Amino acid sequence: MRTKTNWAVMILIALGTLLILFPLYMTLTIALKNPEEMTRSVFAIPSTFHWENFSNAVKMTNFFRAFRNSALVTISTVVLTLLTNSLVAYAIARNMHRKFFKGLYFYFISAMFIPFPIIMLPIVKLASALHMTNLVGLTILHTVYALAFNVFVYVGYIRSIPTALEEAATVDGATTWGTFWRIIFPLMAPINATVGILICLSTYNDFLLPLIIISDQSSYTLPLVQYIFQGQFNTDYNLAFASYLMAMLPMIIIYLFAQKWIINGVTQGAVK
């Protein structure tokens, strides 16, 4: 039996697709044009592809140094976040019957509702006092700042894991430390993938925290380089958009390959 096509939903999906693809199309076409073609038409496909815009953008922004800094901070933050935030969440999830841990859980949840600009000045003063105005300090701050949301996500997932597994490990002589790393942490693979991908995207694309923390220009990440690039070459949109396209391409590729793990981790964490 043939099912009727829901044209209203199909039209909404088509419009949503166009809404998402249009900015990408504009970025690509502007990056491949020269200023003369820009003055004739912004929306038209370029008559000649100017691939030299990308090489010129790389030279003017020292792109690969900034990409190395962003990659270093992003990878370090993802690894440190998975190792530390999961431990904190495990301690809270298995002790929610105690007032201290329950209060600690709601303390982290409440931190999610504090806007970043409110704590921006104290972070700058503290980072400066502790000599953390570098890539190492930026990595630590990213890890700590993501703790509130990650605890919220991790606790819900860990509580769906049967405690019988830990009780059996305790009977066999395993310590709490060994139980977590040998039994619980491997079972957290779906939610670890979800958290890791979300942290990867947010850290790589973050602009405000590196802006207020990083003091050395040689340690600038890609978002900061793009900001300086636009300020210095604000009339040459072709080079600017070429640089933007190169900066966002790695995260687009990662998300296209990893989106199934995000959905899988969220759905498994929501159902006991």
JSON list of C-alpha atoms in Angstrom, two decimals, residues 72-259:
[
{"chain": "A", "resi": 72, "resn": "LEU", "atom": "CA", "xyz": [46.93, 21.26, 20.12]},
{"chain": "A", "resi": 73, "resn": "VAL", "atom": "CA", "xyz": [44.42, 22.97, 22.42]},
{"chain": "A", "resi": 74, "resn": "THR", "atom": "CA", "xyz": [41.47, 21.00, 21.02]},
{"chain": "A", "resi": 75, "resn": "ILE", "atom": "CA", "xyz": [43.07, 17.54, 21.27]},
{"chain": "A", "resi": 76, "resn": "SER", "atom": "CA", "xyz": [44.47, 18.24, 24.75]},
{"chain": "A", "resi": 77, "resn": "THR", "atom": "CA", "xyz": [41.12, 19.56, 25.96]},
{"chain": "A", "resi": 78, "resn": "VAL", "atom": "CA", "xyz": [39.21, 16.54, 24.64]},
{"chain": "A", "resi": 79, "resn": "VAL", "atom": "CA", "xyz": [41.59, 14.05, 26.28]},
{"chain": "A", "resi": 80, "resn": "LEU", "atom": "CA", "xyz": [41.72, 15.94, 29.60]},
{"chain": "A", "resi": 81, "resn": "THR", "atom": "CA", "xyz": [37.95, 16.41, 29.64]},
{"chain": "A", "resi": 82, "resn": "LEU", "atom": "CA", "xyz": [37.17, 12.74, 29.07]},
{"chain": "A", "resi": 83, "resn": "LEU", "atom": "CA", "xyz": [39.61, 11.62, 31.76]},
{"chain": "A", "resi": 84, "resn": "THR", "atom": "CA", "xyz": [38.63, 14.11, 34.47]},
{"chain": "A", "resi": 85, "resn": "ASN", "atom": "CA", "xyz": [34.99, 15.03, 33.91]},
{"chain": "A", "resi": 86, "resn": "SER", "atom": "CA", "xyz": [33.94, 11.39, 33.75]},
{"chain": "A", "resi": 87, "resn": "LEU", "atom": "CA", "xyz": [35.60, 10.73, 37.11]},
{"chain": "A", "resi": 88, "resn": "VAL", "atom": "CA", "xyz": [33.81, 13.64, 38.76]},
{"chain": "A", "resi": 89, "resn": "ALA", "atom": "CA", "xyz": [30.48, 12.54, 37.31]},
{"chain": "A", "resi": 90, "resn": "TYR", "atom": "CA", "xyz": [31.04, 8.93, 38.44]},
{"chain": "A", "resi": 91, "resn": "ALA", "atom": "CA", "xyz": [31.69, 10.00, 42.02]},
{"chain": "A", "resi": 92, "resn": "ILE", "atom": "CA", "xyz": [28.51, 12.10, 42.01]},
{"chain": "A", "resi": 93, "resn": "ALA", "atom": "CA", "xyz": [26.32, 9.53, 40.26]},
{"chain": "A", "resi": 94, "resn": "ARG", "atom": "CA", "xyz": [27.17, 6.74, 42.69]},
{"chain": "A", "resi": 95, "resn": "ASN", "atom": "CA", "xyz": [26.72, 8.94, 45.77]},
{"chain": "A", "resi": 96, "resn": "MET", "atom": "CA", "xyz": [23.56, 10.88, 44.94]},
{"chain": "A", "resi": 97, "resn": "HIS", "atom": "CA", "xyz": [21.96, 9.57, 48.15]},
{"chain": "A", "resi": 98, "resn": "ARG", "atom": "CA", "xyz": [24.40, 11.71, 50.16]},
{"chain": "A", "resi": 99, "resn": "LYS", "atom": "CA", "xyz": [23.58, 15.37, 50.71]},
{"chain": "A", "resi": 100, "resn": "PHE", "atom": "CA", "xyz": [27.07, 16.61, 49.82]},
{"chain": "A", "resi": 101, "resn": "PHE", "atom": "CA", "xyz": [27.20, 14.93, 46.41]},
{"chain": "A", "resi": 102, "resn": "LYS", "atom": "CA", "xyz": [23.58, 15.81, 45.64]},
{"chain": "A", "resi": 103, "resn": "GLY", "atom": "CA", "xyz": [24.32, 19.44, 46.49]},
{"chain": "A", "resi": 104, "resn": "LEU", "atom": "CA", "xyz": [27.47, 19.28, 44.38]},
{"chain": "A", "resi": 105, "resn": "TYR", "atom": "CA", "xyz": [25.44, 17.99, 41.44]},
{"chain": "A", "resi": 106, "resn": "PHE", "atom": "CA", "xyz": [22.96, 20.86, 41.64]},
{"chain": "A", "resi": 107, "resn": "TYR", "atom": "CA", "xyz": [25.87, 23.27, 42.08]},
{"chain": "A", "resi": 108, "resn": "PHE", "atom": "CA", "xyz": [27.28, 22.16, 38.72]},
{"chain": "A", "resi": 109, "resn": "ILE", "atom": "CA", "xyz": [23.85, 22.32, 37.13]},
{"chain": "A", "resi": 110, "resn": "SER", "atom": "CA", "xyz": [23.36, 25.89, 38.36]},
{"chain": "A", "resi": 111, "resn": "ALA", "atom": "CA", "xyz": [26.72, 26.87, 36.81]},
{"chain": "A", "resi": 112, "resn": "MET", "atom": "CA", "xyz": [25.23, 26.15, 33.38]},
{"chain": "A", "resi": 113, "resn": "PHE", "atom": "CA", "xyz": [22.96, 29.19, 33.76]},
{"chain": "A", "resi": 114, "resn": "ILE", "atom": "CA", "xyz": [25.76, 31.70, 34.45]},
{"chain": "A", "resi": 115, "resn": "PRO", "atom": "CA", "xyz": [26.60, 33.73, 31.30]},
{"chain": "A", "resi": 116, "resn": "PHE", "atom": "CA", "xyz": [30.27, 33.75, 30.40]},
{"chain": "A", "resi": 117, "resn": "PRO", "atom": "CA", "xyz": [30.61, 37.59, 30.29]},
{"chain": "A", "resi": 118, "resn": "ILE", "atom": "CA", "xyz": [29.74, 37.72, 34.01]},
{"chain": "A", "resi": 119, "resn": "ILE", "atom": "CA", "xyz": [32.76, 35.61, 34.99]},
{"chain": "A", "resi": 120, "resn": "MET", "atom": "CA", "xyz": [35.04, 36.89, 32.23]},
{"chain": "A", "resi": 121, "resn": "LEU", "atom": "CA", "xyz": [36.88, 39.51, 34.30]},
{"chain": "A", "resi": 122, "resn": "PRO", "atom": "CA", "xyz": [37.56, 37.19, 37.29]},
{"chain": "A", "resi": 123, "resn": "ILE", "atom": "CA", "xyz": [38.89, 34.55, 34.87]},
{"chain": "A", "resi": 124, "resn": "VAL", "atom": "CA", "xyz": [41.28, 37.06, 33.29]},
{"chain": "A", "resi": 125, "resn": "LYS", "atom": "CA", "xyz": [42.59, 38.21, 36.68]},
{"chain": "A", "resi": 126, "resn": "LEU", "atom": "CA", "xyz": [42.98, 34.66, 37.98]},
{"chain": "A", "resi": 127, "resn": "ALA", "atom": "CA", "xyz": [44.67, 33.39, 34.81]},
{"chain": "A", "resi": 128, "resn": "SER", "atom": "CA", "xyz": [47.08, 36.32, 34.87]},
{"chain": "A", "resi": 129, "resn": "ALA", "atom": "CA", "xyz": [47.92, 35.79, 38.54]},
{"chain": "A", "resi": 130, "resn": "LEU", "atom": "CA", "xyz": [48.59, 32.07, 37.94]},
{"chain": "A", "resi": 131, "resn": "HIS", "atom": "CA", "xyz": [50.59, 32.73, 34.73]},
{"chain": "A", "resi": 132, "resn": "MET", "atom": "CA", "xyz": [48.06, 30.77, 32.67]},
{"chain": "A", "resi": 133, "resn": "THR", "atom": "CA", "xyz": [47.83, 33.21, 29.74]},
{"chain": "A", "resi": 134, "resn": "ASN", "atom": "CA", "xyz": [49.10, 30.56, 27.33]},
{"chain": "A", "resi": 135, "resn": "LEU", "atom": "CA", "xyz": [47.93, 27.45, 25.52]},
{"chain": "A", "resi": 136, "resn": "VAL", "atom": "CA", "xyz": [48.28, 25.26, 28.62]},
{"chain": "A", "resi": 137, "resn": "GLY", "atom": "CA", "xyz": [46.13, 27.64, 30.65]},
{"chain": "A", "resi": 138, "resn": "LEU", "atom": "CA", "xyz": [43.61, 27.83, 27.82]},
{"chain": "A", "resi": 139, "resn": "THR", "atom": "CA", "xyz": [43.34, 24.03, 27.77]},
{"chain": "A", "resi": 140, "resn": "ILE", "atom": "CA", "xyz": [42.76, 23.86, 31.53]},
{"chain": "A", "resi": 141, "resn": "LEU", "atom": "CA", "xyz": [40.14, 26.62, 31.42]},
{"chain": "A", "resi": 142, "resn": "HIS", "atom": "CA", "xyz": [38.26, 24.91, 28.57]},
{"chain": "A", "resi": 143, "resn": "THR", "atom": "CA", "xyz": [38.23, 21.67, 30.58]},
{"chain": "A", "resi": 144, "resn": "VAL", "atom": "CA", "xyz": [36.97, 23.34, 33.75]},
{"chain": "A", "resi": 145, "resn": "TYR", "atom": "CA", "xyz": [34.41, 25.52, 32.00]},
{"chain": "A", "resi": 146, "resn": "ALA", "atom": "CA", "xyz": [32.82, 22.47, 30.32]},
{"chain": "A", "resi": 147, "resn": "LEU", "atom": "CA", "xyz": [32.58, 20.57, 33.61]},
{"chain": "A", "resi": 148, "resn": "ALA", "atom": "CA", "xyz": [29.03, 21.71, 34.45]},
{"chain": "A", "resi": 149, "resn": "PHE", "atom": "CA", "xyz": [27.41, 20.49, 31.25]},
{"chain": "A", "resi": 150, "resn": "ASN", "atom": "CA", "xyz": [29.50, 17.33, 31.09]},
{"chain": "A", "resi": 151, "resn": "VAL", "atom": "CA", "xyz": [28.58, 16.34, 34.66]},
{"chain": "A", "resi": 152, "resn": "PHE", "atom": "CA", "xyz": [24.92, 16.78, 33.76]},
{"chain": "A", "resi": 153, "resn": "VAL", "atom": "CA", "xyz": [25.30, 14.50, 30.72]},
{"chain": "A", "resi": 154, "resn": "TYR", "atom": "CA", "xyz": [27.61, 11.94, 32.33]},
{"chain": "A", "resi": 155, "resn": "VAL", "atom": "CA", "xyz": [25.56, 11.49, 35.52]},
{"chain": "A", "resi": 156, "resn": "GLY", "atom": "CA", "xyz": [22.43, 10.64, 33.55]},
{"chain": "A", "resi": 157, "resn": "TYR", "atom": "CA", "xyz": [24.33, 8.03, 31.57]},
{"chain": "A", "resi": 158, "resn": "ILE", "atom": "CA", "xyz": [26.25, 6.50, 34.49]},
{"chain": "A", "resi": 159, "resn": "ARG", "atom": "CA", "xyz": [23.05, 6.05, 36.50]},
{"chain": "A", "resi": 160, "resn": "SER", "atom": "CA", "xyz": [21.72, 3.90, 33.65]},
{"chain": "A", "resi": 161, "resn": "ILE", "atom": "CA", "xyz": [24.60, 1.44, 34.16]},
{"chain": "A", "resi": 162, "resn": "PRO", "atom": "CA", "xyz": [23.60, -1.36, 36.59]},
{"chain": "A", "resi": 163, "resn": "THR", "atom": "CA", "xyz": [25.40, -1.21, 39.93]},
{"chain": "A", "resi": 164, "resn": "ALA", "atom": "CA", "xyz": [25.46, -5.02, 39.95]},
{"chain": "A", "resi": 165, "resn": "LEU", "atom": "CA", "xyz": [28.50, -4.87, 37.67]},
{"chain": "A", "resi": 166, "resn": "GLU", "atom": "CA", "xyz": [30.43, -2.87, 40.25]},
{"chain": "A", "resi": 167, "resn": "GLU", "atom": "CA", "xyz": [29.27, -5.08, 43.10]},
{"chain": "A", "resi": 168, "resn": "ALA", "atom": "CA", "xyz": [30.53, -8.15, 41.23]},
{"chain": "A", "resi": 169, "resn": "ALA", "atom": "CA", "xyz": [33.88, -6.43, 40.63]},
{"chain": "A", "resi": 170, "resn": "THR", "atom": "CA", "xyz": [34.12, -5.57, 44.34]},
{"chain": "A", "resi": 171, "resn": "VAL", "atom": "CA", "xyz": [33.49, -9.20, 45.28]},
{"chain": "A", "resi": 172, "resn": "ASP", "atom": "CA", "xyz": [36.34, -10.17, 42.94]},
{"chain": "A", "resi": 173, "resn": "GLY", "atom": "CA", "xyz": [38.65, -7.80, 44.82]},
{"chain": "A", "resi": 174, "resn": "ALA", "atom": "CA", "xyz": [38.66, -4.80, 42.48]},
{"chain": "A", "resi": 175, "resn": "THR", "atom": "CA", "xyz": [39.16, -1.34, 43.98]},
{"chain": "A", "resi": 176, "resn": "THR", "atom": "CA", "xyz": [36.89, 1.60, 43.15]},
{"chain": "A", "resi": 177, "resn": "TRP", "atom": "CA", "xyz": [39.63, 3.01, 40.92]},
{"chain": "A", "resi": 178, "resn": "GLY", "atom": "CA", "xyz": [40.05, -0.29, 39.08]},
{"chain": "A", "resi": 179, "resn": "THR", "atom": "CA", "xyz": [36.29, -0.77, 38.76]},
{"chain": "A", "resi": 180, "resn": "PHE", "atom": "CA", "xyz": [35.88, 2.57, 37.08]},
{"chain": "A", "resi": 181, "resn": "TRP", "atom": "CA", "xyz": [38.68, 2.22, 34.57]},
{"chain": "A", "resi": 182, "resn": "ARG", "atom": "CA", "xyz": [38.20, -1.46, 33.75]},
{"chain": "A", "resi": 183, "resn": "ILE", "atom": "CA", "xyz": [34.40, -1.74, 33.79]},
{"chain": "A", "resi": 184, "resn": "ILE", "atom": "CA", "xyz": [32.57, 1.58, 33.87]},
{"chain": "A", "resi": 185, "resn": "PHE", "atom": "CA", "xyz": [34.76, 3.69, 31.58]},
{"chain": "A", "resi": 186, "resn": "PRO", "atom": "CA", "xyz": [34.67, 1.17, 28.67]},
{"chain": "A", "resi": 187, "resn": "LEU", "atom": "CA", "xyz": [30.86, 1.05, 29.00]},
{"chain": "A", "resi": 188, "resn": "MET", "atom": "CA", "xyz": [30.80, 4.83, 28.66]},
{"chain": "A", "resi": 189, "resn": "ALA", "atom": "CA", "xyz": [32.17, 4.70, 25.10]},
{"chain": "A", "resi": 190, "resn": "PRO", "atom": "CA", "xyz": [28.98, 6.10, 23.45]},
{"chain": "A", "resi": 191, "resn": "ILE", "atom": "CA", "xyz": [28.65, 9.05, 25.82]},
{"chain": "A", "resi": 192, "resn": "ASN", "atom": "CA", "xyz": [32.41, 9.63, 25.73]},
{"chain": "A", "resi": 193, "resn": "ALA", "atom": "CA", "xyz": [32.16, 9.89, 21.95]},
{"chain": "A", "resi": 194, "resn": "THR", "atom": "CA", "xyz": [29.31, 12.37, 22.27]},
{"chain": "A", "resi": 195, "resn": "VAL", "atom": "CA", "xyz": [31.09, 14.54, 24.84]},
{"chain": "A", "resi": 196, "resn": "GLY", "atom": "CA", "xyz": [34.39, 14.33, 22.97]},
{"chain": "A", "resi": 197, "resn": "ILE", "atom": "CA", "xyz": [32.86, 15.50, 19.70]},
{"chain": "A", "resi": 198, "resn": "LEU", "atom": "CA", "xyz": [30.92, 18.35, 21.30]},
{"chain": "A", "resi": 199, "resn": "ILE", "atom": "CA", "xyz": [34.02, 19.51, 23.20]},
{"chain": "A", "resi": 200, "resn": "CYS", "atom": "CA", "xyz": [36.07, 19.25, 20.02]},
{"chain": "A", "resi": 201, "resn": "LEU", "atom": "CA", "xyz": [33.65, 21.48, 18.11]},
{"chain": "A", "resi": 202, "resn": "SER", "atom": "CA", "xyz": [33.22, 24.05, 20.88]},
{"chain": "A", "resi": 203, "resn": "THR", "atom": "CA", "xyz": [36.93, 24.31, 21.72]},
{"chain": "A", "resi": 204, "resn": "TYR", "atom": "CA", "xyz": [38.08, 24.56, 18.12]},
{"chain": "A", "resi": 205, "resn": "ASN", "atom": "CA", "xyz": [35.52, 27.27, 17.30]},
{"chain": "A", "resi": 206, "resn": "ASP", "atom": "CA", "xyz": [35.78, 29.20, 20.57]},
{"chain": "A", "resi": 207, "resn": "PHE", "atom": "CA", "xyz": [36.71, 32.85, 20.15]},
{"chain": "A", "resi": 208, "resn": "LEU", "atom": "CA", "xyz": [35.98, 34.69, 23.39]},
{"chain": "A", "resi": 209, "resn": "LEU", "atom": "CA", "xyz": [38.07, 32.66, 25.85]},
{"chain": "A", "resi": 210, "resn": "PRO", "atom": "CA", "xyz": [41.26, 32.69, 23.72]},
{"chain": "A", "resi": 211, "resn": "LEU", "atom": "CA", "xyz": [40.71, 36.40, 23.09]},
{"chain": "A", "resi": 212, "resn": "ILE", "atom": "CA", "xyz": [40.86, 37.28, 26.78]},
{"chain": "A", "resi": 213, "resn": "ILE", "atom": "CA", "xyz": [43.46, 34.67, 27.80]},
{"chain": "A", "resi": 214, "resn": "ILE", "atom": "CA", "xyz": [46.12, 34.44, 25.09]},
{"chain": "A", "resi": 215, "resn": "SER", "atom": "CA", "xyz": [48.65, 37.26, 25.29]},
{"chain": "A", "resi": 216, "resn": "ASP", "atom": "CA", "xyz": [51.34, 36.01, 22.91]},
{"chain": "A", "resi": 217, "resn": "GLN", "atom": "CA", "xyz": [50.53, 36.51, 19.23]},
{"chain": "A", "resi": 218, "resn": "SER", "atom": "CA", "xyz": [52.45, 33.35, 18.28]},
{"chain": "A", "resi": 219, "resn": "SER", "atom": "CA", "xyz": [49.95, 31.33, 20.36]},
{"chain": "A", "resi": 220, "resn": "TYR", "atom": "CA", "xyz": [46.83, 32.67, 18.64]},
{"chain": "A", "resi": 221, "resn": "THR", "atom": "CA", "xyz": [44.26, 30.09, 17.63]},
{"chain": "A", "resi": 222, "resn": "LEU", "atom": "CA", "xyz": [42.37, 30.09, 14.33]},
{"chain": "A", "resi": 223, "resn": "PRO", "atom": "CA", "xyz": [39.35, 32.14, 15.49]},
{"chain": "A", "resi": 224, "resn": "LEU", "atom": "CA", "xyz": [41.70, 34.87, 16.72]},
{"chain": "A", "resi": 225, "resn": "VAL", "atom": "CA", "xyz": [43.62, 34.84, 13.45]},
{"chain": "A", "resi": 226, "resn": "GLN", "atom": "CA", "xyz": [40.37, 35.24, 11.54]},
{"chain": "A", "resi": 227, "resn": "TYR", "atom": "CA", "xyz": [39.45, 38.21, 13.73]},
{"chain": "A", "resi": 228, "resn": "ILE", "atom": "CA", "xyz": [42.80, 39.90, 13.10]},
{"chain": "A", "resi": 229, "resn": "PHE", "atom": "CA", "xyz": [42.59, 39.04, 9.42]},
{"chain": "A", "resi": 230, "resn": "GLN", "atom": "CA", "xyz": [39.25, 40.76, 9.01]},
{"chain": "A", "resi": 231, "resn": "GLY", "atom": "CA", "xyz": [40.43, 43.82, 10.87]},
{"chain": "A", "resi": 232, "resn": "GLN", "atom": "CA", "xyz": [43.53, 44.14, 8.75]},
{"chain": "A", "resi": 233, "resn": "PHE", "atom": "CA", "xyz": [42.01, 43.23, 5.38]},
{"chain": "A", "resi": 234, "resn": "ASN", "atom": "CA", "xyz": [38.41, 44.28, 5.80]},
{"chain": "A", "resi": 235, "resn": "THR", "atom": "CA", "xyz": [38.10, 45.38, 2.14]},
{"chain": "A", "resi": 236, "resn": "ASP", "atom": "CA", "xyz": [39.44, 42.15, 0.62]},
{"chain": "A", "resi": 237, "resn": "TYR", "atom": "CA", "xyz": [36.54, 39.80, 1.32]},
{"chain": "A", "resi": 238, "resn": "ASN", "atom": "CA", "xyz": [37.86, 37.17, -1.09]},
{"chain": "A", "resi": 239, "resn": "LEU", "atom": "CA", "xyz": [40.95, 36.44, 0.97]},
{"chain": "A", "resi": 240, "resn": "ALA", "atom": "CA", "xyz": [38.98, 36.69, 4.20]},
{"chain": "A", "resi": 241, "resn": "PHE", "atom": "CA", "xyz": [36.37, 34.14, 3.07]},
{"chain": "A", "resi": 242, "resn": "ALA", "atom": "CA", "xyz": [39.10, 31.84, 1.74]},
{"chain": "A", "resi": 243, "resn": "SER", "atom": "CA", "xyz": [40.63, 31.88, 5.19]},
{"chain": "A", "resi": 244, "resn": "TYR", "atom": "CA", "xyz": [37.24, 31.28, 6.84]},
{"chain": "A", "resi": 245, "resn": "LEU", "atom": "CA", "xyz": [36.59, 28.30, 4.58]},
{"chain": "A", "resi": 246, "resn": "MET", "atom": "CA", "xyz": [39.93, 26.68, 5.40]},
{"chain": "A", "resi": 247, "resn": "ALA", "atom": "CA", "xyz": [39.36, 27.24, 9.12]},
{"chain": "A", "resi": 248, "resn": "MET", "atom": "CA", "xyz": [35.92, 25.60, 9.24]},
{"chain": "A", "resi": 249, "resn": "LEU", "atom": "CA", "xyz": [36.68, 22.72, 6.85]},
{"chain": "A", "resi": 250, "resn": "PRO", "atom": "CA", "xyz": [38.29, 20.38, 9.46]},
{"chain": "A", "resi": 251, "resn": "MET", "atom": "CA", "xyz": [35.29, 20.64, 11.80]},
{"chain": "A", "resi": 252, "resn": "ILE", "atom": "CA", "xyz": [32.83, 20.09, 8.96]},
{"chain": "A", "resi": 253, "resn": "ILE", "atom": "CA", "xyz": [34.64, 16.88, 8.02]},
{"chain": "A", "resi": 254, "resn": "ILE", "atom": "CA", "xyz": [34.79, 15.69, 11.64]},
{"chain": "A", "resi": 255, "resn": "TYR", "atom": "CA", "xyz": [31.10, 16.38, 12.22]},
{"chain": "A", "resi": 256, "resn": "LEU", "atom": "CA", "xyz": [30.02, 14.63, 9.01]},
{"chain": "A", "resi": 257, "resn": "PHE", "atom": "CA", "xyz": [31.80, 11.45, 10.11]},
{"chain": "A", "resi": 258, "resn": "ALA", "atom": "CA", "xyz": [30.94, 11.70, 13.81]},
{"chain": "A", "resi": 259, "resn": "GLN", "atom": "CA", "xyz": [27.32, 12.86, 13.87]}
]
